[in-house]
Tab-separated table of C-alpha atoms (C1' of nucleotides) in Angstrom:
chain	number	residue	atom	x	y	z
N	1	UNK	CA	11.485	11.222	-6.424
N	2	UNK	CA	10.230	12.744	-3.190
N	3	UNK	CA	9.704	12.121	0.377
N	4	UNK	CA	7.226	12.393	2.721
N	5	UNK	CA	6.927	12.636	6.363
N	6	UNK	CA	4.414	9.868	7.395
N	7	UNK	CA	4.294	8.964	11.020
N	8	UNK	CA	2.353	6.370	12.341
N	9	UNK	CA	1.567	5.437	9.013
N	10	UNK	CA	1.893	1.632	7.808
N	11	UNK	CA	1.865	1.729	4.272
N	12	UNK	CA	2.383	-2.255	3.393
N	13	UNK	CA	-1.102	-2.327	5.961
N	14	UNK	CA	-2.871	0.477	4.157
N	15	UNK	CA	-2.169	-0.859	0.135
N	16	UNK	CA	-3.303	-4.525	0.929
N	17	UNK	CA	-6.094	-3.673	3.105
N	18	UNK	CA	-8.535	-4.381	0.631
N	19	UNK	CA	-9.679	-0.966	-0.195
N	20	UNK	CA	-8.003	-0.213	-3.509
N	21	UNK	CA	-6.550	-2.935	-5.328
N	22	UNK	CA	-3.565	-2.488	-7.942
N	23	UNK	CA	-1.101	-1.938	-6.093
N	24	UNK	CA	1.874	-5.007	-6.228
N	25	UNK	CA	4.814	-5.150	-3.834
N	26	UNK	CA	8.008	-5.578	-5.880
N	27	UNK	CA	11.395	-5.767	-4.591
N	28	UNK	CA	10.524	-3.749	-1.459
N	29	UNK	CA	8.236	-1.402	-3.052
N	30	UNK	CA	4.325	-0.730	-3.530
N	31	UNK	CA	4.035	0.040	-7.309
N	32	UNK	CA	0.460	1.193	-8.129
N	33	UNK	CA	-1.062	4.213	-10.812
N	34	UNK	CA	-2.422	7.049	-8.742
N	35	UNK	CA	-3.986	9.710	-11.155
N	36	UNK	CA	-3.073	8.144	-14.326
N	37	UNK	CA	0.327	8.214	-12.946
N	38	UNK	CA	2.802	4.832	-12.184
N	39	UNK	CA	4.356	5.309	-8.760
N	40	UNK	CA	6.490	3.154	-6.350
N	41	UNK	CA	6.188	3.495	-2.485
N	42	UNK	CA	8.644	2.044	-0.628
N	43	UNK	CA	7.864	3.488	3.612
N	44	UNK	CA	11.273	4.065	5.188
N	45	UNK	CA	11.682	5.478	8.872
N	46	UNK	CA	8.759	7.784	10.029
N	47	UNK	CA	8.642	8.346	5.829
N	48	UNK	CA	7.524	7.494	2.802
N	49	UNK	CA	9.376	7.486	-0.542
N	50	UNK	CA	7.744	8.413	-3.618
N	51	UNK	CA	9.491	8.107	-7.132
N	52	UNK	CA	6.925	8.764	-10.540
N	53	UNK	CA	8.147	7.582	-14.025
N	54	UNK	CA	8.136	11.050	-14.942
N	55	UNK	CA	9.097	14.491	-13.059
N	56	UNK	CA	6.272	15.616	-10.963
N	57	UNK	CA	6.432	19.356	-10.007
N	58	UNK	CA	3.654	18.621	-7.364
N	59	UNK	CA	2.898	15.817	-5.265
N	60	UNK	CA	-0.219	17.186	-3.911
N	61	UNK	CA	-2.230	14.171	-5.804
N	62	UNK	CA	-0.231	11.758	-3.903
N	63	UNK	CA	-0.719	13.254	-0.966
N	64	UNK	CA	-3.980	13.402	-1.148
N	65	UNK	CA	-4.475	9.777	-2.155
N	66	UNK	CA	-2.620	8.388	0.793
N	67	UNK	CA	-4.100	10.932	3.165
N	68	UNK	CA	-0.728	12.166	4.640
N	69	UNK	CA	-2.411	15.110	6.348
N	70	UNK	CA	-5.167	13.137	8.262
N	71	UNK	CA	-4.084	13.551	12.640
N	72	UNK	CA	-5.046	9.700	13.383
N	73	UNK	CA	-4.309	10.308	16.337
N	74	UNK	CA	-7.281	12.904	16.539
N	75	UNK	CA	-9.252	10.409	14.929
N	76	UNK	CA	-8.613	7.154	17.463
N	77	UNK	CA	-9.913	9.645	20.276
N	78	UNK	CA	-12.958	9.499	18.915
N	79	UNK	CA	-13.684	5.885	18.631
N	80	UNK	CA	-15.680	4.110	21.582
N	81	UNK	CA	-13.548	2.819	24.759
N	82	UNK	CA	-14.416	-0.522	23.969
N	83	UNK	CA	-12.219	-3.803	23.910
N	84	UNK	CA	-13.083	-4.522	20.466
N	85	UNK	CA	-12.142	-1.177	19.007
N	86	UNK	CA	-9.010	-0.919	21.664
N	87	UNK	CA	-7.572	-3.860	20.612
N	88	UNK	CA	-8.408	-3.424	16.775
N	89	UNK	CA	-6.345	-0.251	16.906
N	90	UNK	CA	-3.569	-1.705	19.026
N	91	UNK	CA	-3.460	-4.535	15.879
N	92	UNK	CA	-2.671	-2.106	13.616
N	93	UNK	CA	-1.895	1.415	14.103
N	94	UNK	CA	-0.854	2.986	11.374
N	95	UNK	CA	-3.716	1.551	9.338
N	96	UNK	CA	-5.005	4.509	7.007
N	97	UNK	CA	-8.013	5.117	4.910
N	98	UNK	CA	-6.680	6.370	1.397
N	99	UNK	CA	-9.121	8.606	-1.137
N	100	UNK	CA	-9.417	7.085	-4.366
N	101	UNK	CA	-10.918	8.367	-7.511
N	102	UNK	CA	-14.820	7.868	-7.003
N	103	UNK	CA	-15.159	5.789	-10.387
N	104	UNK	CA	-12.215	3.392	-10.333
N	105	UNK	CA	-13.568	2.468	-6.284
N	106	UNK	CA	-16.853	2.368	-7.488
N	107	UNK	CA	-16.090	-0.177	-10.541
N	108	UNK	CA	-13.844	-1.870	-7.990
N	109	UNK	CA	-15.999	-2.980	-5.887
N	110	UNK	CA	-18.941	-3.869	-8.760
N	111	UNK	CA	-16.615	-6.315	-9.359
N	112	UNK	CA	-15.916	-7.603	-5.588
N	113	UNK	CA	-19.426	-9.025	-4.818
N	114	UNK	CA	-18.586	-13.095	-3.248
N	115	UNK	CA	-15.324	-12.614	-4.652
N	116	UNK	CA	-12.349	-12.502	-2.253
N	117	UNK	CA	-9.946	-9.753	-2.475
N	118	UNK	CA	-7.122	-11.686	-4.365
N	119	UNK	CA	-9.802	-12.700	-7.502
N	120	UNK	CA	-10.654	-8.912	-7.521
N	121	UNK	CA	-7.076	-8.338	-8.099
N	122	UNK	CA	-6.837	-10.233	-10.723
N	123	UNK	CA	-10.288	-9.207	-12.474
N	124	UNK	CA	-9.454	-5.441	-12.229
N	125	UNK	CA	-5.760	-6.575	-13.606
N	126	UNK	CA	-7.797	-7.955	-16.546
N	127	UNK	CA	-9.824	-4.287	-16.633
N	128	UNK	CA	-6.818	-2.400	-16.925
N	129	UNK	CA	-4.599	-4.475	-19.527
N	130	UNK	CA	-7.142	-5.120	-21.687
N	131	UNK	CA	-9.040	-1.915	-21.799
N	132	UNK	CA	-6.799	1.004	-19.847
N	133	UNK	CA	-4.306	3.022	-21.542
N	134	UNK	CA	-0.690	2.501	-21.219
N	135	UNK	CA	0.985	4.517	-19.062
N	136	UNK	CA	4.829	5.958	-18.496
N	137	UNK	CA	6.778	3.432	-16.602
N	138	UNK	CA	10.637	3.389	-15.686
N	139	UNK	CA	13.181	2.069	-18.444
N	140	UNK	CA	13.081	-1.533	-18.948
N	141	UNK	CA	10.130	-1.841	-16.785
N	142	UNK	CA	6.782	-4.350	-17.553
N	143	UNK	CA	3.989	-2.064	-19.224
N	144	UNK	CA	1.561	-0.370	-16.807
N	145	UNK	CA	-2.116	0.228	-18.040
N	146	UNK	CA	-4.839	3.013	-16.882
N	147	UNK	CA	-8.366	2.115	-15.211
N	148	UNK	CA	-10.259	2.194	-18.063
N	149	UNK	CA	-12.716	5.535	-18.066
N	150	UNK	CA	-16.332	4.845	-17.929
N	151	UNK	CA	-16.779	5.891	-21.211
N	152	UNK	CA	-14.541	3.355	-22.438
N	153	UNK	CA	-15.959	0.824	-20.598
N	154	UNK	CA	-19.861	1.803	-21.418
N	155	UNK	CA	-18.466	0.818	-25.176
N	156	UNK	CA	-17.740	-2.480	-24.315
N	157	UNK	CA	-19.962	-5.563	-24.773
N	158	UNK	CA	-20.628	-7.637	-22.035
N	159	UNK	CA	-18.600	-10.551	-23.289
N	160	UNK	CA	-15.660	-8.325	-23.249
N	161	UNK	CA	-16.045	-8.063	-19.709
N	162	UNK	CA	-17.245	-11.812	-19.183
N	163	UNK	CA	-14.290	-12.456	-20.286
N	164	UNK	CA	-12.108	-10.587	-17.682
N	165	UNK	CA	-13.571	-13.224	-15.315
N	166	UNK	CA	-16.495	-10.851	-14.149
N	167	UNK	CA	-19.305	-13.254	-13.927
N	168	UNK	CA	-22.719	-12.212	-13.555
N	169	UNK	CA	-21.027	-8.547	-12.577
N	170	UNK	CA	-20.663	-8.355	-16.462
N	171	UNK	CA	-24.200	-6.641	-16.703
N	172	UNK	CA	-24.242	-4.495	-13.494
N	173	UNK	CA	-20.747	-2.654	-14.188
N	174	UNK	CA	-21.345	-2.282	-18.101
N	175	UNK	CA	-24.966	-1.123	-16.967
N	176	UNK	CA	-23.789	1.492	-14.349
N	177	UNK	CA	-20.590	2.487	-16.894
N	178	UNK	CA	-23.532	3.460	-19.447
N	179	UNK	CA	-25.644	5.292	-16.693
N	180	UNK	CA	-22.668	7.868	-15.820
N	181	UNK	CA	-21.489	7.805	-19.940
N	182	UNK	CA	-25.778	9.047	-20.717
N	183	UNK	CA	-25.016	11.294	-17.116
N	184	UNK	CA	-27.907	9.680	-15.317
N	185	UNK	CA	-25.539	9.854	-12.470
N	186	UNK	CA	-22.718	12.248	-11.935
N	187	UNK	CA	-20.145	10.859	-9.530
N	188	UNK	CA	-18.563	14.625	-9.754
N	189	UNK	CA	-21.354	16.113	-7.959
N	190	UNK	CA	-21.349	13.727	-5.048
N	191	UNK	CA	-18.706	15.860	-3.562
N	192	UNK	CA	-19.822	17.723	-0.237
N	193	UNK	CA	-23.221	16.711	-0.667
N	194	UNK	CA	-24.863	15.079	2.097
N	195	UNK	CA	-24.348	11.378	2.698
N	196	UNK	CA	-27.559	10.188	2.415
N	197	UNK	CA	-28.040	12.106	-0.630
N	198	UNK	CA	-24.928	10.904	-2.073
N	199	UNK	CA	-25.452	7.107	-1.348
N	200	UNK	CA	-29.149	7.248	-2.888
N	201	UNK	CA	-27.496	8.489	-6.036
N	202	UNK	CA	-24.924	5.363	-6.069
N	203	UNK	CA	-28.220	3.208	-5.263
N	204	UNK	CA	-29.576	4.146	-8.520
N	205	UNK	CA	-26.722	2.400	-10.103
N	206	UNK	CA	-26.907	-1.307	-11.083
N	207	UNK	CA	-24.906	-3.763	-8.996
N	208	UNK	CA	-24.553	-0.911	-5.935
N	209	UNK	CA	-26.386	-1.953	-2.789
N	210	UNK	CA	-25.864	-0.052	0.344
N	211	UNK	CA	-22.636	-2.304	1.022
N	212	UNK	CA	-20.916	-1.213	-1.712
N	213	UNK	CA	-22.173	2.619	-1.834
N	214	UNK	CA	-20.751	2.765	1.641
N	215	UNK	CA	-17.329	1.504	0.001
N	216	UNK	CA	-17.532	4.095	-2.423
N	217	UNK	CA	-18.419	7.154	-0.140
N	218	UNK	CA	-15.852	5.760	2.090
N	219	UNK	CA	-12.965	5.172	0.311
N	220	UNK	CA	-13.433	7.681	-2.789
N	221	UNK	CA	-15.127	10.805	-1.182
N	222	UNK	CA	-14.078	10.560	2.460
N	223	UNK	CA	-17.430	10.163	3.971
N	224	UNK	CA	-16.599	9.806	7.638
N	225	UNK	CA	-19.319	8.234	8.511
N	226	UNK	CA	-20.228	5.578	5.772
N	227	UNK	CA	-19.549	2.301	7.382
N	228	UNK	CA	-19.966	-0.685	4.783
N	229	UNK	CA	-21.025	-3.667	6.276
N	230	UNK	CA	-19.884	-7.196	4.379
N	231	UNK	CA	-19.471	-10.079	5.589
N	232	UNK	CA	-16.769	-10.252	7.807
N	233	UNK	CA	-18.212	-6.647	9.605
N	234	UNK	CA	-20.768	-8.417	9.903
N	235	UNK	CA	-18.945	-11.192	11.928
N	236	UNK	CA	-16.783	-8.709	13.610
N	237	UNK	CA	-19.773	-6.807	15.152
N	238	UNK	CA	-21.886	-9.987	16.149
N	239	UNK	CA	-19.052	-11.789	17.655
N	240	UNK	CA	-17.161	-8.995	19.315
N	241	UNK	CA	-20.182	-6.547	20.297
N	242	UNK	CA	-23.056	-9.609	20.155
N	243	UNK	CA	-21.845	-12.689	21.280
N	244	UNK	CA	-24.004	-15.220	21.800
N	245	UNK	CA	-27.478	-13.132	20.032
N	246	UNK	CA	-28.311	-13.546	16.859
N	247	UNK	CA	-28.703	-10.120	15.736
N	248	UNK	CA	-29.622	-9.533	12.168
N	249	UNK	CA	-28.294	-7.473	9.594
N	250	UNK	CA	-30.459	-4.406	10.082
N	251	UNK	CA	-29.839	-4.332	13.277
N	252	UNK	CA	-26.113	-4.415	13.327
N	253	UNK	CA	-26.208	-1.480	10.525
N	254	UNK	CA	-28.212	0.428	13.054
N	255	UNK	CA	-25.751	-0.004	16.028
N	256	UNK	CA	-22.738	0.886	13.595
N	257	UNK	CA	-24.647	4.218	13.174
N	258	UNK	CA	-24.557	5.110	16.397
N	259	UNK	CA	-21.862	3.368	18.504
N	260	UNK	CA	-18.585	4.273	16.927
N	261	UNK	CA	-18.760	7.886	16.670
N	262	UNK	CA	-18.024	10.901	14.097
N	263	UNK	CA	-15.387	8.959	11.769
N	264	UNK	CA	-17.060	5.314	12.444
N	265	UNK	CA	-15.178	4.797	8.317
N	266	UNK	CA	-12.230	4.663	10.121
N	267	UNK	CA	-13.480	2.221	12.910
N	268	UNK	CA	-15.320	-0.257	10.165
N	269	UNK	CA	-11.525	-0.357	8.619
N	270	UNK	CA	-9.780	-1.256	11.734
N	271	UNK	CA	-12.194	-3.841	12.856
N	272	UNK	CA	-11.942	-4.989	9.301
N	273	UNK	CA	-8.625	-5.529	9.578
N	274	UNK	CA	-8.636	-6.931	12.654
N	275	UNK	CA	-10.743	-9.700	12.085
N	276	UNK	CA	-8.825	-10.522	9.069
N	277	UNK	CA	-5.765	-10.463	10.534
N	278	UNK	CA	-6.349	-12.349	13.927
N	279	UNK	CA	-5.682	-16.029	14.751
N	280	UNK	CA	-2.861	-15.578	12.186
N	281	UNK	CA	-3.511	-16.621	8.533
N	282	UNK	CA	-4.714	-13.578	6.581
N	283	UNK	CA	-7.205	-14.459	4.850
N	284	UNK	CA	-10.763	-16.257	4.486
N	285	UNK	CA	-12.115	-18.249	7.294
N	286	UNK	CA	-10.889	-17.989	10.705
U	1	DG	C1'	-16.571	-32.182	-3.595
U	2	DG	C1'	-18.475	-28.719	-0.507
U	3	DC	C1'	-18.104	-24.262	1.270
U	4	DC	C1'	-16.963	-19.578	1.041
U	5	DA	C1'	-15.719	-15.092	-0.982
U	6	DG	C1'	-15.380	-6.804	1.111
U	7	DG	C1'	-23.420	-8.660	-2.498
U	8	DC	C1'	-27.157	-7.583	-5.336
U	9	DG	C1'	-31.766	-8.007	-7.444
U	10	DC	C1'	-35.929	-10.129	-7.471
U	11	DG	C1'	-39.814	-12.883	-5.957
U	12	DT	C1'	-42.462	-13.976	-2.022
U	13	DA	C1'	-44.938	-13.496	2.468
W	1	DT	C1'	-39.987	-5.062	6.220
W	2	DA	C1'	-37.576	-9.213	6.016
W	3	DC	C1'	-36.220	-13.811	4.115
W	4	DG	C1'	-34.481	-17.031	0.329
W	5	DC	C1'	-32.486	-17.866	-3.833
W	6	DG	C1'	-29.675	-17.618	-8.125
W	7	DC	C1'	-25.997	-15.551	-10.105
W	8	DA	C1'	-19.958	-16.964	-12.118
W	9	DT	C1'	-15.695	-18.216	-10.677
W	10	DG	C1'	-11.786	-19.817	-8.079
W	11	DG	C1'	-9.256	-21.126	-3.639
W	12	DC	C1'	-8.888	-24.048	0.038
DNA sequence: GGCCAGGCGCGTA
DNA sequence: TACGCGCATGGC
């Protein structure tokens, strides 16, 4: 059990924002597995409460995955002085980009293509029971499974993974877990490379387009500046920054190049947010 | 029952 | 370079 200091931080905002997706809120707390390790959140005031089935001598992991030591502050100076974006980050301040391991995000969102974000849940639930490892877990509590490895998953047929509700994703995540098993990709040397360097070696990998590279450099390396565009960016920047054009896609990835500055990840998470969020129900459709 | 979901790959022009 | 379509599956 530890605590962290964590201001400005929204933590029930961040965990369902639709960038990772295992964690479950249970009786006041966010229980997820961060580095092969089963951990409940719970925020408290201006903190964040941390308790691990086991002792942990160093939370560094933790920290690192929730991306305690990022000044948002700095970062909202940086973002363009424009309605949308002002009133995005007035939604939701303490919205936060976490840094996941590169190969769980990256089989993550193989699986999210025209799926919404509470059928991912459940397919990567599927993943994780059926193929993960089990994990330590508090006395009494439900068992807790790994993400499976991508070597464990590039042994798999494809009707294993059919049948964890995958679809015609079956092929593309099997396909890509064999490319990194035969180390036709290594996600381990993506790390301070350049971006566009980085995101042509996700493109080589079966079931990534640029929307879901920019997911990946995003959310598992930190790539300031990788700014996936899906569908409801896509409605974000035509109604809120094109209203009444109709701008096409290419278009709209070029503008979110250029208009929203050095950590424009940040921005494509808040307006993200924001259009999921406003006019009440979250959730599909507006 | 029709439409949509944190898309991608492929064929076509 | 830029469409259009099919691909599984489930929620509303």
């Amino acid at each position: 059990m530890t605590e962290f200091l964590a201001l400005n931080y929204d933590l029930a905002a961040t965990l369902a924002s639709g960038q990772a997706f295992r964690w479950r809120f249970v009786d006041g707390g966010w229980e997820g597995v961060v580095a092969g390790r089963w951990v409940r959140l719970r925020q408290e005031a201006g903190r964040i409460r941390a308790e691990a089935a086991e002792p942990v001598g160093d939370w560094a992991w933790l920290r690192h995955y929730l991306q305690l030591d990022v000044n948002i502050g700095k970062i909202f100076e940086t973002f363009p002085q424009d309605e949308p974006m002002q009133s995005s980050v007035q939604s939701c301040a303490g919205l936060r980009l976490l840094r996941q391991e590169p190969w769980e995000c990256l089989a993550s969102f193989i699986c999210s293509s025209t799926k919404q974000i509470v059928q991912i849940q459940q397919i990567i639930a599927l993943l994780c029971r059926r193929f993960g490892d089990p994990v330590a877990v508090p006395e009494g509590h439900e068992p807790v499974h790994s993400f499976p490895s991508f070597g464990r998953m590039a042994g798999l047929a494809e009707s294993d993974l059919r049948e964890c509700k995958l679809g015609f994703r079956a092929p593309y995540l099997l396909n890509s877990a064999r490319k990194l098993r035969d180390g036709e990709v290594d996600l381990s040397a993506l790390h301070g490379v350049a971006l566009d360097e980085a995101r042509a070696q996700l493109l080589q990998l079966p079931g990534v387009g640029l929307k879901i590279a920019d997911c990946v450099l995003l959310f598992g390396y930190g790539f300031q500046q990788a700014f996936p565009v899906d569908v409801w960016i896509m409605r974000a920047l035509r109604q809120l920054y094109f209203p009444k054009r109709r701008v096409k896609l290419p278009r709209l990835r070029r503008f979110s190049q250029t208009h929203f500055g050095p950590h424009s990840g940040y921005a494509q998470q808040y307006l993200f947010h924001y259009m999921r969020t406003k006019g009440r129900a979250v959730g599909p459709r507006l």
